[in-house]
Amino acid sequence: MRLKHLAMSGLLVAFAAPAVRAEYIVLRSGQRFTVTGYQILGNSYRLQMKGGTVDVPVEQVLTIEPEEVFTPVPHVEISQEPFGKLIRAAAKRYSVDADLITSVIAAESNFDPKAISRRNARGLMQLLPATAAHLGVKDIFDPQENIDAGTHYLSDLLLLYKNDLALTLAAYNAGPQRVQRYGQRVPPFAETISYVRRVKQTYNQRKASTPPVKINVSGGTAALATVAPSR
């Protein structure tokens, strides 16, 4: 286990200040600690935490659990956020609220364009390779392609679920098939329930801290999203 910027003893203490996106890493030894992001690099997880990163062999990780409590974060204008220009372009192209795209990115990757999940979802919006290929993505780690495709997928889900945000986010996390399997409801998975709660909390915080911004679309306006048909 290689530790960067932290003494080894720092790994064993609880990281009490949760970030916008936070999860518990549980090792087979019984140790549990909080991370704000992680990548799979070969046979190791690279864990991001307050103060630095640490590499942990995959076989030492027992499970990764979502954290249920997230501290409020101040609103940052999209123009001042990472990839703000790309987010605004995708929002305009697919008529999806830019704050929603930003909230999904924050929960999915914490704005890390090289993030890879344990399920092999990749990039800023954590696209599965099959989904990315279906949407015509050439380079899944390219921020522009990833945000464009992820927003396209969000717009399709918003259309499918008639702008029901909870079902849209549940399908984004667990897949539309599982939403259908559980009677067009949020599947009873701890990870999915936590994900929907986390994204909605961030999104609501962003909307509460700034005047509503409506997106101009043909024939009217939309506060959350007016979804274009899938191309």
Coordinates of N, CA and C in Angstrom, one line a residue:
M1 N 0.8 -1.2 0.0 CA 0.0 0.0 0.0 C 0.9 1.2 0.0
R2 N 0.8 2.1 -1.0 CA 1.7 3.3 -1.1 C 0.9 4.5 -0.8
L3 N 1.4 5.3 0.2 CA 0.7 6.5 0.6 C 1.4 7.7 0.1
K4 N 0.6 8.7 -0.4 CA 1.2 9.9 -0.9 C 0.7 11.1 -0.1
H5 N 1.5 12.0 0.4 CA 1.2 13.2 1.0 C 0.6 13.0 2.4
L6 N 0.5 11.7 2.9 CA -0.1 11.4 4.2 C 0.8 10.4 4.9
A7 N 1.0 10.6 6.2 CA 1.6 9.6 6.9 C 0.7 8.3 7.0
M8 N 1.3 7.2 7.2 CA 0.5 5.9 7.2 C -0.5 6.0 8.3
S9 N -0.2 6.6 9.4 CA -1.1 6.7 10.5 C -2.3 7.5 10.2
G10 N -2.2 8.4 9.2 CA -3.4 9.2 8.8 C -4.4 8.4 8.1
L11 N -4.0 7.2 7.5 CA -5.0 6.3 6.9 C -5.9 5.7 7.9
L12 N -5.5 5.6 9.1 CA -6.2 4.8 10.1 C -7.2 5.7 10.9
V13 N -7.2 7.0 10.7 CA -8.1 7.8 11.5 C -9.3 8.1 10.6
A14 N -10.4 8.5 11.2 CA -11.6 8.8 10.5 C -11.4 10.2 9.9
F15 N -11.8 10.3 8.6 CA -11.8 11.6 7.9 C -13.2 12.2 8.1
A16 N -13.3 13.1 9.1 CA -14.6 13.5 9.6 C -15.3 14.6 8.7
A17 N -14.5 15.2 7.8 CA -15.2 16.2 7.0 C -15.6 15.7 5.6
P18 N -16.8 15.3 5.5 CA -17.2 14.7 4.2 C -17.3 15.7 3.1
A19 N -17.1 15.3 1.8 CA -17.1 16.1 0.7 C -18.5 16.0 0.0
V20 N -18.6 16.7 -1.1 CA -19.9 16.6 -1.8 C -20.1 15.2 -2.2
R21 N -19.1 14.5 -2.7 CA -19.2 13.1 -3.1 C -18.3 12.4 -2.1
A22 N -18.8 11.5 -1.3 CA -18.0 10.8 -0.4 C -18.5 9.4 -0.3
E23 N -17.6 8.5 0.0 CA -17.9 7.1 0.2 C -17.0 6.4 1.2
Y24 N -17.5 5.3 1.8 CA -16.7 4.6 2.7 C -16.0 3.5 2.0
I25 N -14.7 3.4 2.2 CA -13.9 2.2 1.7 C -13.7 1.3 2.9
V26 N -14.2 0.0 2.8 CA -14.0 -1.0 3.8 C -13.0 -2.0 3.4
L27 N -11.9 -2.1 4.1 CA -10.9 -3.1 3.8 C -11.2 -4.5 4.5
R28 N -10.6 -5.5 4.0 CA -10.8 -6.8 4.6 C -10.3 -6.9 6.0
S29 N -9.4 -6.0 6.3 CA -8.8 -6.0 7.7 C -9.8 -5.4 8.7
G30 N -10.9 -4.8 8.2 CA -11.9 -4.2 9.0 C -11.8 -2.7 9.1
Q31 N -10.7 -2.1 8.6 CA -10.5 -0.7 8.5 C -11.5 0.0 7.6
R32 N -12.0 1.1 8.0 CA -13.0 1.9 7.2 C -12.6 3.3 7.2
F33 N -12.6 3.9 6.0 CA -12.3 5.4 6.0 C -13.0 6.0 4.8
T34 N -13.0 7.3 4.8 CA -13.8 8.1 3.8 C -12.9 8.5 2.7
V35 N -13.4 8.4 1.5 CA -12.7 8.9 0.3 C -13.7 9.8 -0.5
T36 N -13.1 10.8 -1.2 CA -13.9 11.6 -2.1 C -13.9 11.2 -3.5
G37 N -13.2 10.2 -3.9 CA -13.1 9.7 -5.2 C -12.1 8.6 -5.3
Y38 N -12.2 7.8 -6.4 CA -11.3 6.7 -6.6 C -11.2 6.3 -8.0
Q39 N -10.1 5.7 -8.4 CA -9.9 5.2 -9.8 C -9.4 3.7 -9.6
I40 N -9.6 2.9 -10.7 CA -8.9 1.6 -10.7 C -7.8 1.7 -11.7
L41 N -6.6 1.5 -11.2 CA -5.4 1.5 -11.9 C -4.7 0.2 -11.9
G42 N -4.9 -0.6 -12.9 CA -4.3 -2.0 -12.9 C -5.0 -2.8 -11.8
N43 N -4.2 -3.3 -10.9 CA -4.7 -4.1 -9.8 C -4.9 -3.4 -8.5
S44 N -4.9 -2.0 -8.6 CA -5.1 -1.2 -7.4 C -6.1 -0.2 -7.5
Y45 N -6.7 0.2 -6.4 CA -7.6 1.4 -6.3 C -6.7 2.6 -5.9
R46 N -6.8 3.7 -6.6 CA -6.2 4.9 -6.2 C -7.3 5.7 -5.5
L47 N -7.2 5.9 -4.2 CA -8.2 6.5 -3.4 C -7.8 8.0 -3.2
Q48 N -8.8 8.9 -3.4 CA -8.6 10.3 -3.1 C -9.2 10.6 -1.8
M49 N -8.5 11.3 -1.0 CA -9.0 11.7 0.3 C -8.4 13.1 0.7
K50 N -8.9 13.6 1.8 CA -8.3 14.9 2.2 C -6.9 14.8 2.5
G51 N -6.1 15.6 1.8 CA -4.6 15.6 2.1 C -3.8 14.8 1.1
G52 N -4.4 14.0 0.2 CA -3.6 13.2 -0.7 C -4.3 12.0 -1.3
T53 N -3.5 11.0 -1.8 CA -4.0 9.8 -2.3 C -3.3 8.6 -1.8
V54 N -3.9 7.5 -1.9 CA -3.3 6.2 -1.5 C -3.7 5.1 -2.4
D55 N -2.7 4.2 -2.8 CA -3.0 3.1 -3.6 C -3.2 1.9 -2.8
V56 N -4.3 1.1 -3.0 CA -4.7 0.0 -2.2 C -4.9 -1.2 -3.2
P57 N -4.3 -2.3 -3.0 CA -4.6 -3.5 -3.9 C -6.0 -3.8 -3.9
V58 N -6.6 -4.2 -5.1 CA -8.0 -4.5 -5.2 C -8.4 -5.6 -4.2
E59 N -7.6 -6.6 -4.0 CA -8.0 -7.7 -3.2 C -8.2 -7.3 -1.7
Q60 N -7.6 -6.2 -1.3 CA -7.7 -5.8 0.1 C -9.0 -5.0 0.3
V61 N -9.7 -4.6 -0.7 CA -11.0 -3.8 -0.6 C -12.2 -4.8 -0.5
L62 N -12.9 -4.8 0.6 CA -14.0 -5.6 0.8 C -15.3 -5.0 0.1
T63 N -15.5 -3.8 0.3 CA -16.7 -3.1 -0.2 C -16.5 -1.6 -0.3
I64 N -17.3 -1.0 -1.1 CA -17.4 0.5 -1.1 C -18.8 0.9 -0.9
E65 N -19.1 1.7 0.2 CA -20.4 2.0 0.5 C -20.6 3.5 0.4
P66 N -21.8 3.9 -0.1 CA -22.1 5.4 -0.2 C -22.3 5.9 1.2
E67 N -21.9 7.2 1.4 CA -22.1 7.9 2.7 C -23.4 8.6 2.6
E68 N -24.2 8.6 3.6 CA -25.6 9.1 3.6 C -25.6 10.6 4.0
V69 N -24.6 11.2 4.6 CA -24.7 12.6 5.1 C -23.7 13.4 4.3
F70 N -24.1 14.5 3.7 CA -23.3 15.3 2.9 C -23.5 16.7 3.3
T71 N -22.4 17.5 3.6 CA -22.4 18.8 4.0 C -22.8 19.8 2.9
P72 N -23.6 20.8 3.2 CA -23.9 21.8 2.1 C -22.7 22.4 1.6
V73 N -22.7 22.7 0.3 CA -21.6 23.4 -0.3 C -22.1 24.7 -1.0
P74 N -21.2 25.7 -0.9 CA -21.6 27.0 -1.5 C -21.8 26.9 -3.0
H75 N -22.8 27.7 -3.5 CA -23.0 27.7 -5.0 C -21.9 28.3 -5.7
V76 N -21.4 27.7 -6.7 CA -20.4 28.2 -7.6 C -20.9 28.4 -9.0
E77 N -20.8 29.5 -9.6 CA -21.4 29.7 -10.9 C -20.7 28.7 -11.9
I78 N -21.5 28.2 -12.8 CA -21.0 27.2 -13.7 C -19.8 27.7 -14.5
S79 N -19.9 29.0 -14.8 CA -18.8 29.6 -15.6 C -17.4 29.6 -14.9
Q80 N -17.5 29.4 -13.5 CA -16.3 29.4 -12.7 C -15.9 27.9 -12.3
E81 N -16.7 27.0 -12.7 CA -16.4 25.6 -12.4 C -15.6 24.9 -13.4
P82 N -15.0 23.7 -13.0 CA -14.3 23.0 -14.1 C -15.2 22.5 -15.2
F83 N -14.8 22.7 -16.4 CA -15.6 22.2 -17.6 C -16.9 23.0 -17.8
G84 N -17.0 24.2 -17.2 CA -18.2 25.0 -17.3 C -18.6 25.2 -18.7
K85 N -17.7 25.6 -19.6 CA -18.0 25.8 -21.0 C -18.6 24.6 -21.6
L86 N -18.1 23.4 -21.4 CA -18.6 22.2 -22.0 C -20.0 21.9 -21.4
I87 N -20.2 22.1 -20.1 CA -21.5 21.9 -19.5 C -22.5 22.8 -20.1
R88 N -22.2 24.0 -20.3 CA -23.2 25.0 -20.8 C -23.5 24.6 -22.3
A89 N -22.5 24.2 -23.0 CA -22.8 23.8 -24.4 C -23.7 22.6 -24.5
A90 N -23.4 21.6 -23.7 CA -24.3 20.4 -23.7 C -25.7 20.7 -23.2
A91 N -25.8 21.6 -22.2 CA -27.1 22.0 -21.6 C -27.9 22.6 -22.7
K92 N -27.3 23.5 -23.5 CA -28.0 24.2 -24.6 C -28.4 23.2 -25.7
R93 N -27.5 22.3 -26.0 CA -27.7 21.3 -27.1 C -28.9 20.4 -26.8
Y94 N -29.0 19.9 -25.6 CA -30.0 18.9 -25.2 C -31.1 19.5 -24.3
S95 N -31.1 20.8 -24.1 CA -32.1 21.4 -23.3 C -32.3 20.8 -21.9
V96 N -31.1 20.5 -21.3 CA -31.1 20.0 -19.9 C -30.4 21.1 -19.0
D97 N -31.0 21.3 -17.8 CA -30.5 22.3 -16.9 C -29.0 22.0 -16.6
A98 N -28.2 23.1 -16.8 CA -26.8 23.0 -16.6 C -26.5 22.6 -15.1
D99 N -27.3 23.1 -14.2 CA -27.1 22.8 -12.8 C -27.3 21.3 -12.5
L100 N -28.2 20.7 -13.3 CA -28.4 19.2 -13.1 C -27.2 18.4 -13.6
I101 N -26.7 18.9 -14.8 CA -25.5 18.2 -15.3 C -24.4 18.3 -14.3
T102 N -24.2 19.5 -13.8 CA -23.1 19.7 -12.8 C -23.3 18.9 -11.6
S103 N -24.5 18.7 -11.1 CA -24.8 17.9 -9.9 C -24.5 16.5 -10.2
V104 N -24.8 16.0 -11.4 CA -24.5 14.6 -11.7 C -23.0 14.3 -11.8
I105 N -22.3 15.3 -12.4 CA -20.8 15.1 -12.5 C -20.2 15.1 -11.1
A106 N -20.7 16.0 -10.3 CA -20.1 16.1 -8.9 C -20.3 14.7 -8.2
A107 N -21.5 14.1 -8.3 CA -21.7 12.8 -7.7 C -21.0 11.7 -8.4
E108 N -20.9 11.7 -9.7 CA -20.4 10.6 -10.4 C -18.8 10.5 -10.3
S109 N -18.2 11.7 -10.5 CA -16.7 11.6 -10.6 C -16.0 12.7 -9.8
N110 N -16.7 13.6 -9.2 CA -16.1 14.7 -8.5 C -15.2 15.5 -9.5
F111 N -15.6 15.6 -10.7 CA -15.0 16.4 -11.8 C -13.6 15.8 -12.2
D112 N -13.4 14.5 -12.0 CA -12.2 13.8 -12.4 C -12.4 13.2 -13.8
P113 N -11.9 13.7 -14.9 CA -12.2 13.2 -16.2 C -11.6 11.8 -16.4
K114 N -10.7 11.3 -15.6 CA -10.1 10.0 -15.7 C -10.7 8.9 -14.7
A115 N -11.7 9.3 -14.0 CA -12.3 8.4 -13.0 C -12.8 7.1 -13.7
I116 N -12.6 6.0 -13.0 CA -13.1 4.7 -13.4 C -13.7 4.0 -12.2
S117 N -14.9 3.6 -12.3 CA -15.6 3.0 -11.1 C -15.3 1.5 -11.1
R118 N -15.7 0.8 -10.0 CA -15.5 -0.6 -9.9 C -16.3 -1.4 -10.9
R119 N -17.3 -0.7 -11.5 CA -18.2 -1.3 -12.5 C -17.8 -0.9 -13.9
N120 N -16.6 -0.3 -14.0 CA -16.0 0.1 -15.3 C -16.7 1.3 -15.9
A121 N -17.5 2.0 -15.2 CA -18.0 3.3 -15.7 C -16.9 4.3 -15.7
R122 N -16.9 5.2 -16.7 CA -15.7 6.0 -17.0 C -15.9 7.4 -17.2
G123 N -15.0 8.2 -16.8 CA -15.0 9.7 -17.2 C -15.9 10.5 -16.3
L124 N -16.0 11.8 -16.6 CA -16.7 12.7 -15.8 C -18.1 12.3 -15.4
M125 N -18.9 11.8 -16.4 CA -20.3 11.4 -16.2 C -20.4 9.9 -16.0
Q126 N -19.3 9.2 -15.8 CA -19.2 7.7 -15.5 C -20.1 6.9 -16.5
L127 N -19.7 7.0 -17.8 CA -20.4 6.3 -18.8 C -19.9 4.8 -18.9
L128 N -20.8 3.9 -19.0 CA -20.3 2.5 -19.3 C -19.9 2.5 -20.8
P129 N -18.9 1.7 -21.1 CA -18.4 1.6 -22.5 C -19.5 1.3 -23.5
A130 N -20.4 0.4 -23.1 CA -21.5 0.1 -24.1 C -22.4 1.3 -24.3
T131 N -22.7 2.0 -23.3 CA -23.6 3.2 -23.4 C -22.8 4.3 -24.2
A132 N -21.5 4.5 -24.0 CA -20.8 5.4 -24.7 C -20.7 5.1 -26.2
A133 N -20.5 3.8 -26.5 CA -20.4 3.4 -27.9 C -21.8 3.6 -28.6
H134 N -22.9 3.3 -27.9 CA -24.2 3.5 -28.4 C -24.4 5.0 -28.8
L135 N -23.8 5.9 -28.0 CA -24.0 7.3 -28.2 C -22.9 7.9 -29.1
G136 N -22.1 7.1 -29.7 CA -21.1 7.5 -30.7 C -19.9 8.1 -30.1
V137 N -19.5 7.8 -28.9 CA -18.3 8.4 -28.2 C -17.1 7.6 -28.8
K138 N -16.1 8.4 -29.2 CA -14.8 7.9 -29.7 C -13.8 7.7 -28.5
D139 N -13.7 8.8 -27.7 CA -12.8 8.8 -26.6 C -13.6 9.0 -25.3
I140 N -13.8 8.0 -24.5 CA -14.7 8.1 -23.3 C -14.1 9.0 -22.3
F141 N -12.8 9.2 -22.3 CA -12.2 10.1 -21.3 C -12.0 11.5 -21.8
D142 N -12.4 11.8 -23.0 CA -12.4 13.2 -23.5 C -13.6 13.9 -22.8
P143 N -13.3 15.0 -22.1 CA -14.3 15.7 -21.3 C -15.5 16.2 -22.2
Q144 N -15.2 16.7 -23.4 CA -16.3 17.2 -24.2 C -17.2 16.0 -24.7
E145 N -16.6 14.9 -25.1 CA -17.4 13.8 -25.6 C -18.2 13.2 -24.4
N146 N -17.5 13.1 -23.3 CA -18.2 12.4 -22.1 C -19.3 13.3 -21.6
I147 N -19.1 14.6 -21.5 CA -20.2 15.4 -21.0 C -21.4 15.5 -22.1
D148 N -21.0 15.6 -23.3 CA -22.1 15.6 -24.4 C -22.9 14.3 -24.4
A149 N -22.2 13.2 -24.3 CA -22.9 11.9 -24.3 C -23.7 11.7 -23.0
G150 N -23.1 12.0 -21.9 CA -23.8 11.9 -20.6 C -25.1 12.7 -20.6
T151 N -25.0 14.0 -21.1 CA -26.1 14.9 -21.1 C -27.2 14.3 -22.1
H152 N -26.7 13.8 -23.2 CA -27.7 13.2 -24.2 C -28.4 12.1 -23.5
Y153 N -27.7 11.2 -22.8 CA -28.4 10.1 -22.0 C -29.4 10.7 -21.0
L154 N -28.9 11.7 -20.3 CA -29.8 12.3 -19.3 C -31.1 12.8 -19.9
S155 N -31.0 13.5 -21.1 CA -32.1 14.0 -21.8 C -33.1 12.9 -22.2
D156 N -32.5 11.8 -22.7 CA -33.4 10.7 -23.1 C -34.1 10.1 -21.9
L157 N -33.4 10.0 -20.7 CA -34.1 9.5 -19.5 C -35.2 10.5 -19.0
L158 N -34.9 11.8 -19.1 CA -35.9 12.8 -18.7 C -37.1 12.6 -19.6
L159 N -36.9 12.4 -20.8 CA -38.1 12.2 -21.8 C -38.8 10.9 -21.4
L160 N -38.1 9.9 -21.2 CA -38.7 8.6 -20.8 C -39.6 8.7 -19.6
Y161 N -39.1 9.4 -18.6 CA -39.8 9.4 -17.3 C -40.5 10.7 -17.1
K162 N -40.8 11.4 -18.2 CA -41.6 12.7 -18.1 C -41.1 13.7 -17.1
N163 N -39.8 13.9 -17.1 CA -39.1 14.9 -16.2 C -39.2 14.5 -14.8
D164 N -39.5 13.2 -14.4 CA -39.4 12.8 -13.0 C -38.0 12.6 -12.7
L165 N -37.5 13.6 -11.8 CA -36.0 13.6 -11.6 C -35.6 12.4 -10.8
A166 N -36.4 11.9 -9.8 CA -35.9 10.7 -9.0 C -35.8 9.5 -9.9
L167 N -36.8 9.3 -10.8 CA -36.7 8.1 -11.7 C -35.5 8.2 -12.7
T168 N -35.4 9.5 -13.2 CA -34.3 9.7 -14.1 C -32.9 9.4 -13.5
L169 N -32.7 9.9 -12.3 CA -31.4 9.6 -11.6 C -31.3 8.2 -11.3
A170 N -32.4 7.5 -10.8 CA -32.3 6.1 -10.5 C -31.9 5.3 -11.7
A171 N -32.5 5.6 -12.9 CA -32.2 4.9 -14.1 C -30.7 5.2 -14.6
Y172 N -30.3 6.4 -14.3 CA -28.9 6.8 -14.7 C -27.9 6.0 -13.9
N173 N -28.3 5.7 -12.6 CA -27.4 5.0 -11.7 C -27.5 3.5 -11.9
A174 N -28.8 3.0 -11.9 CA -29.0 1.5 -11.9 C -29.4 0.9 -13.2
G175 N -29.8 1.8 -14.1 CA -30.3 1.3 -15.4 C -31.8 1.3 -15.5
P176 N -32.4 1.7 -16.7 CA -33.8 1.7 -16.9 C -34.5 0.4 -16.7
Q177 N -33.8 -0.7 -17.0 CA -34.4 -2.0 -16.8 C -34.7 -2.3 -15.3
R178 N -33.8 -1.9 -14.4 CA -34.1 -2.1 -13.0 C -35.3 -1.2 -12.5
V179 N -35.3 0.0 -13.0 CA -36.5 0.9 -12.7 C -37.8 0.2 -13.1
Q180 N -37.8 -0.3 -14.3 CA -39.0 -1.0 -14.8 C -39.3 -2.3 -14.0
R181 N -38.3 -3.0 -13.6 CA -38.4 -4.2 -12.9 C -39.1 -4.0 -11.5
Y182 N -38.9 -2.8 -11.0 CA -39.5 -2.5 -9.7 C -40.7 -1.5 -9.8
G183 N -41.4 -1.7 -10.9 CA -42.7 -1.0 -11.1 C -42.6 0.5 -11.3
Q184 N -41.6 0.9 -12.1 CA -41.4 2.3 -12.4 C -41.1 3.1 -11.1
R185 N -40.4 2.5 -10.2 CA -40.0 3.2 -9.0 C -38.5 3.1 -8.8
V186 N -38.0 3.9 -7.8 CA -36.6 3.9 -7.5 C -36.3 2.5 -7.0
P187 N -35.3 1.7 -7.6 CA -35.0 0.4 -7.0 C -34.5 0.5 -5.6
P188 N -34.8 -0.6 -4.8 CA -34.5 -0.6 -3.4 C -33.1 -0.9 -3.1
F189 N -32.1 -0.3 -3.8 CA -30.7 -0.6 -3.6 C -30.2 0.6 -2.8
A190 N -29.4 0.3 -1.8 CA -28.8 1.4 -0.9 C -28.0 2.4 -1.8
E191 N -27.2 1.9 -2.7 CA -26.4 2.8 -3.5 C -27.2 3.7 -4.4
T192 N -28.3 3.1 -5.0 CA -29.2 4.0 -5.9 C -29.9 5.0 -5.1
I193 N -30.5 4.6 -3.9 CA -31.3 5.5 -3.1 C -30.4 6.6 -2.6
S194 N -29.1 6.3 -2.2 CA -28.2 7.3 -1.8 C -27.8 8.2 -2.9
Y195 N -27.6 7.7 -4.1 CA -27.2 8.5 -5.3 C -28.3 9.5 -5.6
V196 N -29.6 9.0 -5.7 CA -30.7 9.9 -6.0 C -30.7 11.0 -5.0
R197 N -30.6 10.7 -3.7 CA -30.7 11.7 -2.6 C -29.5 12.7 -2.8
R198 N -28.4 12.2 -3.1 CA -27.2 13.0 -3.1 C -27.3 14.0 -4.3
V199 N -27.6 13.5 -5.5 CA -27.7 14.4 -6.6 C -28.8 15.5 -6.4
K200 N -30.0 15.0 -5.9 CA -31.1 16.0 -5.7 C -30.7 17.0 -4.7
Q201 N -30.0 16.6 -3.6 CA -29.6 17.6 -2.6 C -28.7 18.6 -3.2
T202 N -27.7 18.2 -4.0 CA -26.8 19.2 -4.6 C -27.5 20.1 -5.6
Y203 N -28.4 19.4 -6.4 CA -29.2 20.2 -7.4 C -30.1 21.2 -6.7
N204 N -30.8 20.8 -5.6 CA -31.6 21.7 -4.9 C -30.8 22.9 -4.3
Q205 N -29.7 22.6 -3.7 CA -28.8 23.6 -3.2 C -28.4 24.6 -4.2
R206 N -28.1 24.1 -5.4 CA -27.7 25.1 -6.5 C -28.9 25.9 -6.9
K207 N -30.1 25.3 -7.0 CA -31.2 26.1 -7.4 C -31.7 27.1 -6.4
A208 N -31.5 26.7 -5.1 CA -31.9 27.6 -4.0 C -31.0 28.8 -3.8
S209 N -29.8 28.7 -4.3 CA -28.8 29.8 -4.1 C -28.7 30.7 -5.3
T210 N -29.5 30.5 -6.3 CA -29.5 31.4 -7.5 C -30.8 31.5 -8.0
P211 N -31.2 32.7 -8.6 CA -32.5 32.8 -9.3 C -32.7 31.8 -10.3
P212 N -34.0 31.3 -10.5 CA -34.2 30.2 -11.5 C -33.8 30.7 -12.9
V213 N -33.2 29.9 -13.6 CA -32.8 30.2 -15.0 C -33.5 29.3 -15.9
K214 N -34.2 29.9 -16.8 CA -35.0 29.1 -17.8 C -34.3 28.9 -19.1
I215 N -34.5 27.8 -19.7 CA -33.8 27.5 -20.9 C -34.8 27.7 -22.1
N216 N -34.4 28.5 -23.0 CA -35.3 28.8 -24.2 C -35.3 27.6 -25.1
V217 N -36.5 27.2 -25.4 CA -36.7 26.1 -26.4 C -37.8 26.4 -27.3
S218 N -37.9 25.7 -28.4 CA -38.9 26.0 -29.4 C -40.3 25.8 -28.7
G219 N -41.1 26.9 -28.8 CA -42.5 26.8 -28.3 C -42.6 27.0 -26.8
G220 N -41.5 27.4 -26.1 CA -41.7 27.6 -24.6 C -40.4 27.6 -23.9
T221 N -40.4 27.6 -22.6 CA -39.3 27.5 -21.7 C -39.4 26.4 -20.8
A222 N -38.2 26.0 -20.2 CA -38.2 24.9 -19.2 C -37.2 25.2 -18.1
A223 N -37.6 25.0 -16.9 CA -36.8 25.3 -15.7 C -35.8 24.1 -15.5
L224 N -36.3 22.9 -15.6 CA -35.5 21.7 -15.4 C -34.9 21.2 -16.7
A225 N -35.8 20.8 -17.5 CA -35.3 20.3 -18.8 C -36.5 20.2 -19.8
T226 N -36.3 20.5 -21.0 CA -37.2 20.1 -22.1 C -36.4 19.2 -23.0
V227 N -36.8 18.0 -23.1 CA -35.9 17.0 -23.6 C -36.1 16.8 -25.1
A228 N -35.0 16.9 -25.9 CA -35.1 16.7 -27.3 C -35.1 15.2 -27.5
P229 N -35.9 14.7 -28.6 CA -35.9 13.3 -28.9 C -34.5 12.8 -29.2
S230 N -34.3 11.5 -28.9 CA -33.0 10.9 -29.1 C -32.7 10.9 -30.6
R231 N -31.5 11.3 -31.0 CA -31.1 11.4 -32.4 C -30.6 10.0 -32.9

